[in-house]
Every structure is written in structure tokens, then in C-alpha cells.
Coordinates of C-alpha atoms and ligand atoms in Angstrom, one line a residue:
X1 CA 116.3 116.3 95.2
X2 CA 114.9 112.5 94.7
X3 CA 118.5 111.0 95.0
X4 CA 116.4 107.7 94.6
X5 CA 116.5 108.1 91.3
X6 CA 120.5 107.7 91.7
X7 CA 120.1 104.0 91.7
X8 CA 116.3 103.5 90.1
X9 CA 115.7 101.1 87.9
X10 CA 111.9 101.7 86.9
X11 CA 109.6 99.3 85.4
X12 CA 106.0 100.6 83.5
X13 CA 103.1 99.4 83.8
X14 CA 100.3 99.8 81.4
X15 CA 97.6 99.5 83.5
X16 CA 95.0 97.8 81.8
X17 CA 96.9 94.7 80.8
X18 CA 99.0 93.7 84.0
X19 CA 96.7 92.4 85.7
X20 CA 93.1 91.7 86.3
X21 CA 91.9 90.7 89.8
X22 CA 87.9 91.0 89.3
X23 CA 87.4 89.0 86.0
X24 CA 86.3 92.2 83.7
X25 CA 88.7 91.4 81.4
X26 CA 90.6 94.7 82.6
X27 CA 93.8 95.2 84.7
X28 CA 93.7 97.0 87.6
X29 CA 95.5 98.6 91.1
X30 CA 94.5 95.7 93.3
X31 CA 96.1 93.6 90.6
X32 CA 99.4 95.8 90.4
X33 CA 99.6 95.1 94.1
X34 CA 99.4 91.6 94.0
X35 CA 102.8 91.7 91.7
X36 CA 104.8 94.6 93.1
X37 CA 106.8 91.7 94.9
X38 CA 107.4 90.5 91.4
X39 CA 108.8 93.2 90.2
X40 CA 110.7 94.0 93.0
X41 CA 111.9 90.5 92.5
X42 CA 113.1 91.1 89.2
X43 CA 115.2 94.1 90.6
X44 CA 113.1 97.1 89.9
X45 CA 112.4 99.8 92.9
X46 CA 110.3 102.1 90.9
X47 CA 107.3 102.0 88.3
X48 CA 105.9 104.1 86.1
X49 CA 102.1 103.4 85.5
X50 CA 100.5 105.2 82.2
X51 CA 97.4 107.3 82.9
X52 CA 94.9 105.4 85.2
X53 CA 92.2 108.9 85.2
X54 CA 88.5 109.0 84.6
X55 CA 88.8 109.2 80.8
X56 CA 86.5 108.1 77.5
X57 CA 89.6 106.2 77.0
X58 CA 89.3 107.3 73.0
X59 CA 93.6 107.1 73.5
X60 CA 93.9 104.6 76.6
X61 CA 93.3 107.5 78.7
X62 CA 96.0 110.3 77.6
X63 CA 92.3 111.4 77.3
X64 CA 91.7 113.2 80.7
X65 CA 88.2 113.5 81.7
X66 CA 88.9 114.1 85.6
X67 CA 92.9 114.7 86.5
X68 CA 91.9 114.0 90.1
X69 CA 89.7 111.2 89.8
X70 CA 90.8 107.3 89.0
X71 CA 88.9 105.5 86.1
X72 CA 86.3 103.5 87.7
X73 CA 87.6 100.2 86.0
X74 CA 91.0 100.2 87.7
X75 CA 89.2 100.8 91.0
X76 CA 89.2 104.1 93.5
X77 CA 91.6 106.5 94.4
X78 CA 91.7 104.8 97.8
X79 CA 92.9 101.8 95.7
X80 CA 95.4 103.8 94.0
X81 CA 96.5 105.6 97.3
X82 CA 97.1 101.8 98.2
X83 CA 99.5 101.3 95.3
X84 CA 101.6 104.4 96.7
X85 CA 101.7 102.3 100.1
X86 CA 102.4 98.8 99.4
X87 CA 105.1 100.5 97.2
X88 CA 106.6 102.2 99.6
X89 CA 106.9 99.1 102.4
X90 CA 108.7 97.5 100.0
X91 CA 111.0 100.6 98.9
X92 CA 109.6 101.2 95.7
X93 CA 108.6 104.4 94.6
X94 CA 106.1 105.0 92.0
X95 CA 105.4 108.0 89.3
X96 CA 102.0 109.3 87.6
X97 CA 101.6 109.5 84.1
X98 CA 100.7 113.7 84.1
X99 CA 99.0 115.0 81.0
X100 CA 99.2 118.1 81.0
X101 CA 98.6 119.3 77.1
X102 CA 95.1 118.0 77.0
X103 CA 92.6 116.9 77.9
X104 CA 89.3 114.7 76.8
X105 CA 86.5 116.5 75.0
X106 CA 84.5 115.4 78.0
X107 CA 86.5 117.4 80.7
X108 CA 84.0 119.4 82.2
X109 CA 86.7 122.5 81.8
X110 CA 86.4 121.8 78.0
X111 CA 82.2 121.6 78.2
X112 CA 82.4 125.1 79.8
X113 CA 85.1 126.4 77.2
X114 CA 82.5 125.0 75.0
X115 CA 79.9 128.0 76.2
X116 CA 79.8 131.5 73.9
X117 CA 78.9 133.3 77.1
X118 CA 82.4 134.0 78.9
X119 CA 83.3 132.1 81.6
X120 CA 86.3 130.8 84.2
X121 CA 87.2 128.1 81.0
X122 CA 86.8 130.3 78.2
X123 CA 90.8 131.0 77.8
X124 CA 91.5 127.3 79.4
X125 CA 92.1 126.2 75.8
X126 CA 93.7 127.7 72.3
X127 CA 90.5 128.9 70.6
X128 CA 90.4 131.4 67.2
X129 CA 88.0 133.8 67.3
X130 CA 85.9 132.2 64.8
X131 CA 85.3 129.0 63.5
X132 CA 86.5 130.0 59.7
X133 CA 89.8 130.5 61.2
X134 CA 91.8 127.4 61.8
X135 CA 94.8 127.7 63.9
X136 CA 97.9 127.6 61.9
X137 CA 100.2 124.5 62.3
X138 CA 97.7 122.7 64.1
X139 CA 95.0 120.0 63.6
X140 CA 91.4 121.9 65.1
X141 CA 88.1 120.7 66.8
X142 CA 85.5 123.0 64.7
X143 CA 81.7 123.0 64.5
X144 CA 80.8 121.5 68.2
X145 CA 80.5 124.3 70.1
X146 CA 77.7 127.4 70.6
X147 CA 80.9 129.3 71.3
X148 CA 82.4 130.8 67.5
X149 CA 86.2 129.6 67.4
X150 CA 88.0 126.4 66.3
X151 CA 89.8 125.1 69.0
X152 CA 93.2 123.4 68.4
X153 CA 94.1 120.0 68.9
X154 CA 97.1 118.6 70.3
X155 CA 97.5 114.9 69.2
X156 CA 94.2 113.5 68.2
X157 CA 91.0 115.3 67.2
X158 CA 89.6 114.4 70.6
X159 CA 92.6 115.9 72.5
X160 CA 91.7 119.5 72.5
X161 CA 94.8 121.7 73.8
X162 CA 95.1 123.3 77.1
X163 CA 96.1 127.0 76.4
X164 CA 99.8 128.1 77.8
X165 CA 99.9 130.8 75.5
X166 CA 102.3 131.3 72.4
X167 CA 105.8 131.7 72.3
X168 CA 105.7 135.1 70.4
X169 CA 101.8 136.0 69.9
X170 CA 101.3 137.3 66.4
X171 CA 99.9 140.8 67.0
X172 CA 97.7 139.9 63.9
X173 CA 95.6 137.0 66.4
X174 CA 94.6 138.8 69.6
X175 CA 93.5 135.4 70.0
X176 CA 97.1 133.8 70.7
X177 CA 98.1 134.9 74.1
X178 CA 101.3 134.7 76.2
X179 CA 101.7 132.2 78.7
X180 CA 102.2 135.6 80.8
X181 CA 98.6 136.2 80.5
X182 CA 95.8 135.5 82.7
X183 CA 94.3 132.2 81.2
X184 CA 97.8 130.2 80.4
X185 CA 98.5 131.2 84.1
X186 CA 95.4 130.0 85.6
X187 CA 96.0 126.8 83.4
X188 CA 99.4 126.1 85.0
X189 CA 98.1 127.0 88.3
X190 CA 95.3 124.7 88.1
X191 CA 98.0 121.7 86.8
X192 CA 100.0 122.6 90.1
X193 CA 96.9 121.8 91.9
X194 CA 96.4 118.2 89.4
X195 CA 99.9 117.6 90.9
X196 CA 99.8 118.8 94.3
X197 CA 96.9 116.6 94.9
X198 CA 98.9 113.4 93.8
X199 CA 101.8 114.1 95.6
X200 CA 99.8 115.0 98.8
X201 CA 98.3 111.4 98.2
X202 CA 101.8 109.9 98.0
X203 CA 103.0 109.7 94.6
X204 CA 106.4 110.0 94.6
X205 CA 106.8 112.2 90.9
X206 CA 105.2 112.2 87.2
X207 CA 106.3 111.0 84.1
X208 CA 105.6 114.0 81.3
X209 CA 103.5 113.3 78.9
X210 CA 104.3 115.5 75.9
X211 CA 106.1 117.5 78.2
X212 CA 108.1 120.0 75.3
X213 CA 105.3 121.3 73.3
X214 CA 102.9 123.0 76.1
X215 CA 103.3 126.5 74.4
X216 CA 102.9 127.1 70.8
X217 CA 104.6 128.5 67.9
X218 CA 107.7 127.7 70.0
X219 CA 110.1 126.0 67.6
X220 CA 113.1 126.5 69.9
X221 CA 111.3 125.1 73.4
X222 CA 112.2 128.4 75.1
X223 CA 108.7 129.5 76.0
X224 CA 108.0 125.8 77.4
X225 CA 111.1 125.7 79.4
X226 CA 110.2 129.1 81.1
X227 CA 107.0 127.3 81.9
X228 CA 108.6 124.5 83.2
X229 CA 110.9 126.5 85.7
X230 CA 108.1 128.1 87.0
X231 CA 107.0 124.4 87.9
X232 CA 110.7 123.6 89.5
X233 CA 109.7 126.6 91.7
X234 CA 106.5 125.3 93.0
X235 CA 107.6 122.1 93.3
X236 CA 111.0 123.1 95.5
X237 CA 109.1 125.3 97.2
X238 CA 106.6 122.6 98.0
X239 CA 107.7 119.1 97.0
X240 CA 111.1 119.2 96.6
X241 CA 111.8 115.0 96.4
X242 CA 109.1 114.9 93.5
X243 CA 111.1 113.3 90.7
X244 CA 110.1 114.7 87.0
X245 CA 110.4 112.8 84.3
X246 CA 110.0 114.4 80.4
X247 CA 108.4 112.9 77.3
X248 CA 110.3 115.4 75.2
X249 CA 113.1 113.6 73.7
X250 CA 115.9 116.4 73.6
X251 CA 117.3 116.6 77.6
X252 CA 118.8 119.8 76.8
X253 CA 115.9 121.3 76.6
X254 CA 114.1 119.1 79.3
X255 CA 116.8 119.6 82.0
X256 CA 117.2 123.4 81.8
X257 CA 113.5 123.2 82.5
X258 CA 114.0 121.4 85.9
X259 CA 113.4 117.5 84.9
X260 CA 115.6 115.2 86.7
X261 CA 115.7 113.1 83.8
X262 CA 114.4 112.7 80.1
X263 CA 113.6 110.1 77.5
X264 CA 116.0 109.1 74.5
X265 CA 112.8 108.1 72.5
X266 CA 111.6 106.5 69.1
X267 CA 111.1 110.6 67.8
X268 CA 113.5 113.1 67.8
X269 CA 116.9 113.6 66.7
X270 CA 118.1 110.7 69.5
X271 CA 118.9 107.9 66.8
X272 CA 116.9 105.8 69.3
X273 CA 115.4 103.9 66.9
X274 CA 118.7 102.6 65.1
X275 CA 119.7 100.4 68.1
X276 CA 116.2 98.0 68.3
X277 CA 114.1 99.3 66.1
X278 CA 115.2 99.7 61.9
X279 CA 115.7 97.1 59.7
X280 CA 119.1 95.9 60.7
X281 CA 119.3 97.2 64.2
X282 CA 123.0 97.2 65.7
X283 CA 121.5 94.9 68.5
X284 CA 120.5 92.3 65.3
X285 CA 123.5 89.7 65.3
X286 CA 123.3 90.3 61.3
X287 CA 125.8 92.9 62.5
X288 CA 125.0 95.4 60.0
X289 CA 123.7 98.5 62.3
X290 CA 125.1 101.1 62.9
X291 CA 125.5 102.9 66.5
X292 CA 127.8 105.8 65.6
X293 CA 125.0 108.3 64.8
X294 CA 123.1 107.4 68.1
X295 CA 126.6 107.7 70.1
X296 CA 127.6 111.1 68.6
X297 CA 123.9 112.7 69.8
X298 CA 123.9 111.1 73.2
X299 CA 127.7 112.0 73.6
X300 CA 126.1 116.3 72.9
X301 CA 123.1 115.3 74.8
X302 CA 125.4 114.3 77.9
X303 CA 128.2 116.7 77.4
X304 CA 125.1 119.6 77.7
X305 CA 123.1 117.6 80.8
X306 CA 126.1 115.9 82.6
X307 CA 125.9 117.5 85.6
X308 CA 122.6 118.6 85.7
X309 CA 120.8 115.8 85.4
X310 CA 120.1 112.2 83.7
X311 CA 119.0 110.7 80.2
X312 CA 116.7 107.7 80.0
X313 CA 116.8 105.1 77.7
X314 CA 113.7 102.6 77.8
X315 CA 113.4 99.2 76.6
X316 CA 110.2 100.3 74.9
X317 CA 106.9 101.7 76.3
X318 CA 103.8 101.5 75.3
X319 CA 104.1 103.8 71.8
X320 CA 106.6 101.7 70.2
X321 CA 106.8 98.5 68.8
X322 CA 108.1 95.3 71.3
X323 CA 111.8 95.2 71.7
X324 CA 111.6 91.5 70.6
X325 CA 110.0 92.2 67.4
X326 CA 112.8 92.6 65.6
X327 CA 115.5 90.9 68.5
X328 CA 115.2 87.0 69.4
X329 CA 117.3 85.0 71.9
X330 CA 121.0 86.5 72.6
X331 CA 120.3 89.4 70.8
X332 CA 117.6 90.6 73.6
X333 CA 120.1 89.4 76.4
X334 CA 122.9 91.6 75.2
X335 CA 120.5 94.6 74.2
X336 CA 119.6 94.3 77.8
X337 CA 123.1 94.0 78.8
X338 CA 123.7 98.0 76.9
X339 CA 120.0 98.9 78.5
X340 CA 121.2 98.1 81.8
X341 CA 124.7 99.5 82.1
X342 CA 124.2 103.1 81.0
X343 CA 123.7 106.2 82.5
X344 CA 119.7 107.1 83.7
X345 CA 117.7 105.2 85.3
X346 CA 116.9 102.5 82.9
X347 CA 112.8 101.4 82.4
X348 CA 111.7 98.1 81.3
X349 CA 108.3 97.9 79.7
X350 CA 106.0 95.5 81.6
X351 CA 106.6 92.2 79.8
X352 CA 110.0 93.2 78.3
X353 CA 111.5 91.2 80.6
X354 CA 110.7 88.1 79.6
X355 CA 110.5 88.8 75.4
X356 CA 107.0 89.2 74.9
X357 CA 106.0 89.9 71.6
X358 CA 104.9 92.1 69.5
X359 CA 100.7 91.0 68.5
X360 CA 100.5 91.1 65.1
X361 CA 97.3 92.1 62.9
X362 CA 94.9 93.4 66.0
X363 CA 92.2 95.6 65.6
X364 CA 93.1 99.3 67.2
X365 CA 92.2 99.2 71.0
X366 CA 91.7 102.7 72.2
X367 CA 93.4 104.7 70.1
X368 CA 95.7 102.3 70.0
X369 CA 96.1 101.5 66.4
X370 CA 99.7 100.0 65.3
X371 CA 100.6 100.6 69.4
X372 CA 97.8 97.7 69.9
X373 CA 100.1 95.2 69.4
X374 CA 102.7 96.4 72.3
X375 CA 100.0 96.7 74.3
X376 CA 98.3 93.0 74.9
X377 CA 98.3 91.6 78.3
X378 CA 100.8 90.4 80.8
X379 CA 102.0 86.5 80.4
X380 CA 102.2 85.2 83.8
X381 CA 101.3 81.7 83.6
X382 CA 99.9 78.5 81.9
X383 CA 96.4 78.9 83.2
X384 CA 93.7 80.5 81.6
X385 CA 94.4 83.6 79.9
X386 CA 98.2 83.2 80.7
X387 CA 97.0 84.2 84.2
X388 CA 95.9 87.6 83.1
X389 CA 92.6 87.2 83.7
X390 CA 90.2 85.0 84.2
X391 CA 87.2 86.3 82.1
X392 CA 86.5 84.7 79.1
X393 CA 89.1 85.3 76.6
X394 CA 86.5 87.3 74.2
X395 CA 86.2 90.2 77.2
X396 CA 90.1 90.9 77.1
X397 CA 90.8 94.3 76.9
X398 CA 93.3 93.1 74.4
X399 CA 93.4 90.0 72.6
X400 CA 96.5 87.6 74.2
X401 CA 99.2 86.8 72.0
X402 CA 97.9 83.6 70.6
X403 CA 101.2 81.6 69.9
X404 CA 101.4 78.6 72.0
X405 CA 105.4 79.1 72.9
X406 CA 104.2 82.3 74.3
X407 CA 106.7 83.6 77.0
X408 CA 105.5 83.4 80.3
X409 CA 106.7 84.7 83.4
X410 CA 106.2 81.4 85.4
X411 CA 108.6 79.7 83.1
X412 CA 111.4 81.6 82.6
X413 CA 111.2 82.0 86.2
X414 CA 111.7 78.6 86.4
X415 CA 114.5 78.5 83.8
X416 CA 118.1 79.8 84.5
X417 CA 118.7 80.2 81.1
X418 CA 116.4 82.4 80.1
X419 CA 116.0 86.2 79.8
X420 CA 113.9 86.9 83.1
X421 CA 117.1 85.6 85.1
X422 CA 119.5 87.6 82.8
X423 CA 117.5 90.4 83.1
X424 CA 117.9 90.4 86.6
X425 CA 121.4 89.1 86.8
X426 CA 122.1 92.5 84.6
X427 CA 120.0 94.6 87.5
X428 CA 121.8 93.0 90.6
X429 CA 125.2 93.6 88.9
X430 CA 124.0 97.5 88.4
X431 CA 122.8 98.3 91.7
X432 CA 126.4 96.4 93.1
X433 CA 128.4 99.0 91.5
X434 CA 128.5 102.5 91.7
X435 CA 130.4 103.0 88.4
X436 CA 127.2 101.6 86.7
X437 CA 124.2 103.6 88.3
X438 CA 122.4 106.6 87.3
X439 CA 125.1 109.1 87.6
X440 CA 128.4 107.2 86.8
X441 CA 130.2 108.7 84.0
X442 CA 130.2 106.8 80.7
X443 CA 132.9 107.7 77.8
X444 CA 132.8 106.2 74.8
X445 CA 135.9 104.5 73.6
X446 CA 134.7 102.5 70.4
X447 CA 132.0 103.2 68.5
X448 CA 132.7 104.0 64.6
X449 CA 130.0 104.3 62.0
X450 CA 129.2 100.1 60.5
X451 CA 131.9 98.9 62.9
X452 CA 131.3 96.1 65.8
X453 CA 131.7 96.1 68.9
X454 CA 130.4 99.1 70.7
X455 CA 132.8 99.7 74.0
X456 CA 132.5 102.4 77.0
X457 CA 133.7 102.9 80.3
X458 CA 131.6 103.7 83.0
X459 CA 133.1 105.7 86.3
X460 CA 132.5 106.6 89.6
X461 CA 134.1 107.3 92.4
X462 CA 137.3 105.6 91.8
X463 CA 135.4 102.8 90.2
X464 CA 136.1 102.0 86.1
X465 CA 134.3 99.4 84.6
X466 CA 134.6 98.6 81.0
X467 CA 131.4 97.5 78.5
X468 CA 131.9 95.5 75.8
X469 CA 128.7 94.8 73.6
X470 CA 129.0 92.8 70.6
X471 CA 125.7 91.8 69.1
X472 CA 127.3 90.5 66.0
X473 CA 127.9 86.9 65.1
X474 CA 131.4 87.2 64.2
X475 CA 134.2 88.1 66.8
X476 CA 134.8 91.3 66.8
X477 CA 138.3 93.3 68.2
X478 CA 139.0 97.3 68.7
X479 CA 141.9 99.4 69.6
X480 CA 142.2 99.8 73.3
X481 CA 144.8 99.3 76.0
X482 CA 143.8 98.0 79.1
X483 CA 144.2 95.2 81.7
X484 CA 141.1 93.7 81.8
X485 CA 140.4 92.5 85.7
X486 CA 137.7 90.7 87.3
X487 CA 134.5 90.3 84.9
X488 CA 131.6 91.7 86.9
X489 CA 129.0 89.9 84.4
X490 CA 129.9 88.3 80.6
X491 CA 127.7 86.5 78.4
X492 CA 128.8 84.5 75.2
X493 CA 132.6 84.5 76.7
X494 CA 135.2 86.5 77.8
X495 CA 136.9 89.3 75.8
X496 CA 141.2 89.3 75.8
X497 CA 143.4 92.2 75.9
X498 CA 146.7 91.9 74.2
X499 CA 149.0 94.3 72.6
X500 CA 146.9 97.3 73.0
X501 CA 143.8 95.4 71.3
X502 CA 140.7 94.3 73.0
X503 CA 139.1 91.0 70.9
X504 CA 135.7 90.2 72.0
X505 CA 133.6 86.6 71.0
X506 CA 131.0 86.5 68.2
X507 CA 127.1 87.4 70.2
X508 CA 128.9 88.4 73.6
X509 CA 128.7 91.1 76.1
X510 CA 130.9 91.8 79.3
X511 CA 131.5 93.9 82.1
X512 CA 135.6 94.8 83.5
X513 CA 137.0 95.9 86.0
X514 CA 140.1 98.3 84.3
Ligands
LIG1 C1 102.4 110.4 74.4 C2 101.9 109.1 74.9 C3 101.0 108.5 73.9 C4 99.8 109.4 73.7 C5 100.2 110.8 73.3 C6 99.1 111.8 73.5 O1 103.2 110.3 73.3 O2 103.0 108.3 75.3 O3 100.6 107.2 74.2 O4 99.0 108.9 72.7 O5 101.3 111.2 74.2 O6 98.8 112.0 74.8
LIG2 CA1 89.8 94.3 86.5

């Protein structure tokens, strides 16, 4: 069972804006290539690229037109099958975006489903009977097909929904099937094949895309985790190191459905977004978050998933805005510090590492709308187009952050002080220790509701280290005996233990031995 992921520490790529090597203004796989020693350089051994599939690219390509077929602009699947290579001489491993809930309107599997006459497609989607009835709960593509139904959507109006049945068809709809039946089966089947083809290529797992709502009306997840298990069998059967990673957002739920590992995300009930991303973040030295809400749902999440399998938490991705939107200088060192010492394999968006920004006032890109901004390309350098590319800036794919102290790779590479070396100073001091991987216990020992610092111990294998984060500019102190021994990693100075209480400095983070 891909034990790599044990001690994975993943960075994604967004395809179109790492890095362009043929001057269309458009990243692509040679250009991933050319900076896999990069990455690995920063510390990373896996990535994560987001959908890189023929596609009308009406949302960036979670817009399948072919599932077994590259887009053209990022180059051929020979290129890709490259990627999977030069990954794996340098012991990286790499996961597909999968997309399994829809596809584009121009999949030929919708163009047939399109067709009144009945055909091997017909059921491949949710259709009503007519076009008068809408599905219920659900946005629906309506008056573009010779066939009579409205077909439902699953995000935007040009993602029409592949049909895995309904939880609990209403006997009222003949239309709503069970994922029992004949066409949500042969739609799973033929997603086997999507993945079987990948994997046969060399792709080391998938990344989930919308991986808990596959079958409908099925408020509790149950009919969506059976499907899921039916996956675990295929893929134990046939590739049983294929690691699974879940967009869902709840891991109960996720894990019981054979995922190795699933996001904490900006939705759902994860309190995600009160670390980074609300308007006084507990990572914002204004020191007015609050991190109790997001502790007491990871603490159920873990206590249900512990020994089953792991919980993810990202430094952003490609939905959400830039972690250094709202966090500047310390403040994104020490939220790296949390990032980086807790259980799952942690992700760092492409560009994370060295705070880029978040682009402010661009025109949507793709479906990208308010995501546009997250999404601009790589800084590498000081040459043209920050080394992105060298078309002529108005053929970007995405404008480039304009501001002339733009972070680039080059210099904080250059720089000890700045957040590319702490980032990776943070990832050497993970992979040293086994109380801070992937499966190393973590137990909260302070975190109350509008209080500073937040504190946990990590464990494994006789191995305790103590966390300390305190984003807030005043020192902070908490209830907590223990002799603190060697620091494996501080930043802003070192926290004292006396009399049972642990003071920490103001903007500080460390990690001790106990
Ligand atoms: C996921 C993706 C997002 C996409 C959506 C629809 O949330 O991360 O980018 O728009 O699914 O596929
Ligand atoms: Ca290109």
C-alpha cells in the first residue's frame, strides 16, 4: 500500500503556469521536467499536477474532452509518460488529477448521449425523461440535444454529470437509477479503464477531483463510499501501490471508501479556512484567530481515520485564494512551520514557496474567475516574463503579477533569509524525524478558543517532539510540564519551560525534543 506516501511531501503544479518551454505563452510537460530538480531541491518527492486532458478548457480543463488523451498545448502523452520517468530517476512520484464526475460537453460519450435513438452512452449521464423536467437539486443542460431530457450538471453548466446512479431512486423517476444498474456500472467500469491506462503508463496514483458527490441524492455519502470500495477492489486487485487522494473534505467518509488520504479544504465543516484564510486568521500576528474550532474537527476527523489512513492539509491549491494574501513575512514562515509538522503528507502550491501573491483585479481565465488570481505564472527569475516564458507578455496564459518586488525563485534562492530556505529548512527537519512524518501521532495539548499559542506533540516510535506555534506579536505562555531538550528547528527564539509553564516569544515557532 504506497508506503511512499509515509514520508511524501507533494508539491502541485498547475500546469499551464509553471513553465513554458516553446514560447506559446503556455506551460507545459517538457517545462515541468526542466524543474523537477527544483522541486526536489526544495524537499518535495511527489507532485500533483491538475488536469493536463484534451479539454475546451471552459474550467482549465476539469472539462474532460478525452480522459486518455493529453491537451495538445502541454505536449503528447509521450511527453507526459516522460514526466512519470524523469520523476521516478529522481524518486519522485507523481499523481493525476482524475475527474471522474464530468466531463466536457464535447466528450464524444456526451455527443452520443446527446442522440434520441438509444445507444451505448444513453445512460452514461443523469438525464430526465423530458426536457420540462429539471432534475431536482441540481443545475441542468436543457434544449441542446435531439434526445428529450435535461441532463444535470455537476459544477458548471458545461460540466454535464456522469451517471453513478442515485442513492435511493425515487420510484416516482424511473429515470434515477442505482449505481447497481447497468449504466452507472458501465460508467465506473469505463473510469477503471481512464485509470488503468494511466497507471499502466506510470503514474504513480490520482488526486480526486470531487471525489464525494459521484452519486446523487446521497446526503450521507453512503452510496459514493460503496462506489468507492468497489474501486479499492480493482485497484488491490490490480494496482495495489496506486496512492488515492480525495477532494471531499470530510476523511471519514473518504477513508472508509479506500483513499489513503484526504483534503482539509476551504469547504466543508474542516474550519480550514480560519487558519489563513478569514479576516483575522490565527496565522495573522494581529493574534486575534481563533484555532480551537479547526482543532476540535480535526481532533474527530483523526480520532475516526487514525489508523486507517491520513488527512491533508495544503498550503492552498489552485481554488483558493494565495496563502500570502492575507499572511506577509513571519507570518508565512511560521504558517509553514504548522503546514509542515503535521500529520498527512503536506502539499505546497507551486509558488507558495516563495510567497507569491495573490493577482488582483484579472479578467476570469478559463473558468477561472476569482481563482484567476492564484493562478498566474511561476516567478523564476529577473528575465523576461520572470522566466516563465519567453513570449510576449500579452500571449501569457495569465497576466504576471505586475509588482516590481515580485518574489522570485532565483532570489530567495539566493537569500538565506527568506522563505524558500525556511521552507525547505522546515521539509529537511520533517523528513529527519519520524515523529514528524505522515503517520506520527499528533495530540493536542493547547489550543483554547481566542487563546495563543497553539501547542501539540507529535510521536512515533519512541520519538516525542513538541510544536510550538505562536503567530502572535506578543509572547504568549500555556500550561504544560515538560523538559524541553534539543530544538530540532525554532524561529523568532526559543520557548522556556519553568514551573509547569511553557512561555513562548512574540512571532515564534519551535520544534522539541520532550
Ligand atoms: C474541483 C477543482 C476545481 C474545479 C471543480 C470542478 O473543485 O479543484 O478547480 O473547478 O472541481 O471540476
Ligand atoms: Ca508551452
Amino acid at each position: 500500500m504506497s508506503k511512499w506516501l509515509d514520508n511524501a511531501v507533494f508539491y502541485e503544479i498547475y500546469p499551464q503556469s509553471f513553465n513554458d518551454t516553446n514560447a506559446d505563452g503556455i506551460g507545459d510537460f517538457q517545462g515541468i521536467i526542466e524543474k523537477l530538480d527544483y522541486i526536489k531541491e526544495l524537499g518535495c518527492n511527489a507532485i500533483w499536477i491538475n488536469p493536463c486532458f484534451l479539454s475546451p478548457f471552459g474550467d482549465a480543463g476539469y472539462d474532460v474532452a478525452d480522459y486518455c488523451r493529453v491537451a495538445p498545448r502541454y505536449g503528447t502523452n509521450e511527453d507526459l509518460k516522460r514526466v512519470f520517468e524523469e520523476a521516478h530517476k529522481r524518486d519522485m512520484h507523481v499523481l493525476l488529477d482524475l475527474v471522474p464526475g464530468h466531463t466536457s460537453v464535447e466528450h464524444p460519450w456526451f455527443k452520443e448521449s446527446m442522440k434520441a435513438d438509444r445507444n451505448e452512452f444513453t445512460d452514461r449521464y443523469v438525464w430526465t425523461n423530458n426536457v420540462w423536467e429539471a432534475p431536482e437539486g441540481m443545475g441542468s443542460l436543457r434544449g441542446i440535444s435531439e434526445r428529450d431530457g435535461a441532463c444535470a450538471i455537476n459544477f458548471f453548466s458545461n460540466q454535464p454529470a456522469l451517471n453513478y446512479g442515485f442513492y435511493q431512486p425515487d420510484p416516482e423517476k424511473p429515470w434515477q437509477q442505482s449505481f447497481d444498474d447497468e449504466g452507472p456500472q458501465a460508467t465506473l467500469a469505463a473510469m477503471e479503464d481512464v485509470m488503468r491506462f494511466w497507471l499502466n503508463m506510470g503514474c504513480d496514483g490520482f488526486r480526486v477531483d470531487m471525489a464525494g458527490s459521484l452519486v446523487k441524492n446521497d446526503q450521507e455519502g453512503k452510496g459514493t463510499i460503496r462506489l468507492w470500495q468497489q474501486v479499492r477492489k480493482f485497484l488491490d486487485a490490480e494496482f495495489p501501490d496506486a496512492a488515492m487522494v480525495s477532494e471531499w473534505g470530510e476523511p471519514d467518509k473518504s477513508l472508509q471508501g479506500g483513499f489513503h488520504m484526504d483534503f482539509l479544504l476551504h469547504f466543508g465543516p474542516s474550519h480550514y479556512n480560519d487558519l489563513f484564510r478569514c479576516d483575522e486568521p490565527f496565522f495573522s500576528k494581529r493574534g486575534k484567530g481563533d484555532i480551537s474550532e479547526f482543532v476540535e474537527t480535526y481532533k474527530t476527523n483523526y480520532n475516526k481515520t487514525a489508523q486507517k489512513g491520513l488527512i491533508c492539509i495544503p498550503s492552498g491549491n489552485h481554488d483558493m485564494d494565495r496563502l500570502a494574501r492575507r499572511l506577509q513575512g513571519d507570518e508565512l514562515k511560521i504558517a509553514f512551520a504548522f503546514l509542515l509538522s503535521m500529520p498527512g503528507a503536506p502539499f505546497i502550491y507551486y509558488g507558495d514557496e516563495i510567497g507569491m501573491r495573490y493577482v488582483e483585479g484579472l479578467k476570469s481565465v478559463e473558468g477561472g474567475y476569482n481563482r484567476t488570481g492564484s493562478r498566474s505564472p511561476m516567478q523564476w527569475d529577473d528575465s523576461t516574463n520572470a522566466g516563465f516564458s519567453s513570449a510576449p507578455a500579452s500571449d501569457l496564459y495569465i497576466t504576471m503579477d505586475p509588482g516590481k518586488d515580485r518574489p522570485t525563485a532565483k532570489a530567495q534562492m539566493a537569500d538565506p533569509d527568506s522563505l524558500y530556505h525556511e521552507v525547505k529548512k522546515l521539509i529537511q527537519i520533517r523528513q529527519s524525524s519520524k515523529a514528524l512524518l505522515s503517520r506520527g501521532t499528533i495530540e493536542f495539548v493547547y489550543a483554547e478558543k481566542n487563546q495563543y499559542p497553539l501547542a501539540y506533540v507529535r510521536e512515533a516510535e519512541g520519538e516525542k517532539v513538541l510544536v510550538i506555534i505562536n503567530p502572535s506579536d506578543k509572547e504568549q505562555s500555556f500550561p504544560y510540564s515538560a523538559e524541553l531538550k534539543d530544538a530540532l528547528y525554532t524561529i523568532g527564539g526559543k520557548a522556556e519551560s519553568k514551573d509547569g509553564t511553557i512561555t513562548i516569544p512574540a512571532q515564534s515557532a519551535g520544534f522539541y525534543h520532550i
